[in-house]
Short mmCIF file of C-alpha atoms and ligand atoms in Angstrom, two decimals:
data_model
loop_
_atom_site.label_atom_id
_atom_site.label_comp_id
_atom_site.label_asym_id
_atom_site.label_seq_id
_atom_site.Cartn_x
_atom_site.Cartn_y
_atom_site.Cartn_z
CA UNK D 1462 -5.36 -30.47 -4.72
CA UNK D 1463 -8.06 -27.72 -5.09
CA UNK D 1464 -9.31 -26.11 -1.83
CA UNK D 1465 -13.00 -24.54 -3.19
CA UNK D 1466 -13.35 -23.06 -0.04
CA UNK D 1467 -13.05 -19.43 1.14
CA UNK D 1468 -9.66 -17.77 -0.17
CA UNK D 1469 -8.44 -14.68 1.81
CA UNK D 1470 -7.19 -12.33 -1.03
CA UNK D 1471 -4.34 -10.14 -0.13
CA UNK D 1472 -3.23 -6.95 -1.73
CA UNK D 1473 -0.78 -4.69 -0.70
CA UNK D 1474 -1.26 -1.17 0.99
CA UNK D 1475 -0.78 1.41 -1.29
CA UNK D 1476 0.78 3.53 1.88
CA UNK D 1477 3.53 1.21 3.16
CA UNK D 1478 2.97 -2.16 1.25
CA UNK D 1479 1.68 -4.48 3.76
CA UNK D 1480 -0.32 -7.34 2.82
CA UNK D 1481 -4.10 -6.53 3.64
CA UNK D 1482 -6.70 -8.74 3.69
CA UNK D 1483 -9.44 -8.31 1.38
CA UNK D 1484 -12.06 -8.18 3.62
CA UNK D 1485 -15.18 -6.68 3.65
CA UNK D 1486 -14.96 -6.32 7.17
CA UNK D 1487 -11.98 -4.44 6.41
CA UNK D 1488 -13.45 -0.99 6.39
CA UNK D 1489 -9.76 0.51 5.40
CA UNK D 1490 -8.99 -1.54 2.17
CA UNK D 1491 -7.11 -1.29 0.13
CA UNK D 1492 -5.21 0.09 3.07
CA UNK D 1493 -3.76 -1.72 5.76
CA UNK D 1494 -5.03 0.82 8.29
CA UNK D 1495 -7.02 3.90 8.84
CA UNK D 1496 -3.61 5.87 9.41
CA UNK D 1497 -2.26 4.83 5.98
CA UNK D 1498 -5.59 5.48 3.99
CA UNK D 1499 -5.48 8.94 5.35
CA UNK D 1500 -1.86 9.17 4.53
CA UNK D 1501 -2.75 8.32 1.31
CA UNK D 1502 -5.26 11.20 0.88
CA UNK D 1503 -2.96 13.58 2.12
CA UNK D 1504 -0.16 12.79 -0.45
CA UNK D 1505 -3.22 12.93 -2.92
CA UNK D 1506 -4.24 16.05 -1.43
CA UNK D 1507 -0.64 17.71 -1.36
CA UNK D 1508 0.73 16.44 -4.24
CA UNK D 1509 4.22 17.04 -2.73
CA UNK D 1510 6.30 13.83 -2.25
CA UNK D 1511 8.97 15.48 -0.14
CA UNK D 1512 8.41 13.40 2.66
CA UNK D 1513 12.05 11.70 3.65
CA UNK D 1514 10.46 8.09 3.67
CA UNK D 1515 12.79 4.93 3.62
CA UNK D 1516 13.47 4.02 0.79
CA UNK D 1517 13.80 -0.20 -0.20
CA UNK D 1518 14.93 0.23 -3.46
CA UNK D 1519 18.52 0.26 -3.94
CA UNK D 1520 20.74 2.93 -5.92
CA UNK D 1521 20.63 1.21 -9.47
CA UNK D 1522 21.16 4.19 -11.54
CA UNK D 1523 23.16 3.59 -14.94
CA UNK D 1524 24.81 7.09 -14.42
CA UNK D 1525 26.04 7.55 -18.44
CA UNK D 1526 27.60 10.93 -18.22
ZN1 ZN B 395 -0.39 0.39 5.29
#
């Protein structure tokens, strides 16, 4: 039940989590896209994270006060 032939590896983009295909033709990996490579530098670059960006994960905070 083995397929030997080519398998398309995926990995997700480090910017928004997309599943890229690791290509060599993909110039961008292991970004998605030129824009979120570059986004990726700039957080690098700023080192701020104050960006309002949407968050998926959900409020699971054991608040123990
Ligand atoms: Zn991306």
């Amino acid at each position: 039940m083995s397929e030997p032939k080519k398998t398309i590896r995926y990995v997700p983009c480090p910017s928004c989590g997309a599943q890229v295909a690791w290509l060599s033709e993909n110039a961008f990996r292991p970004f998605c896209s030129e824009r979120c490579k570059l986004i990726d530098l700039g957080q690098w670059a700023n080192e701020q994270y104050r960006i309002p960006t949407k968050d998926d994960t959900p409020p699971d905070d054991d608040v123990l006060s």
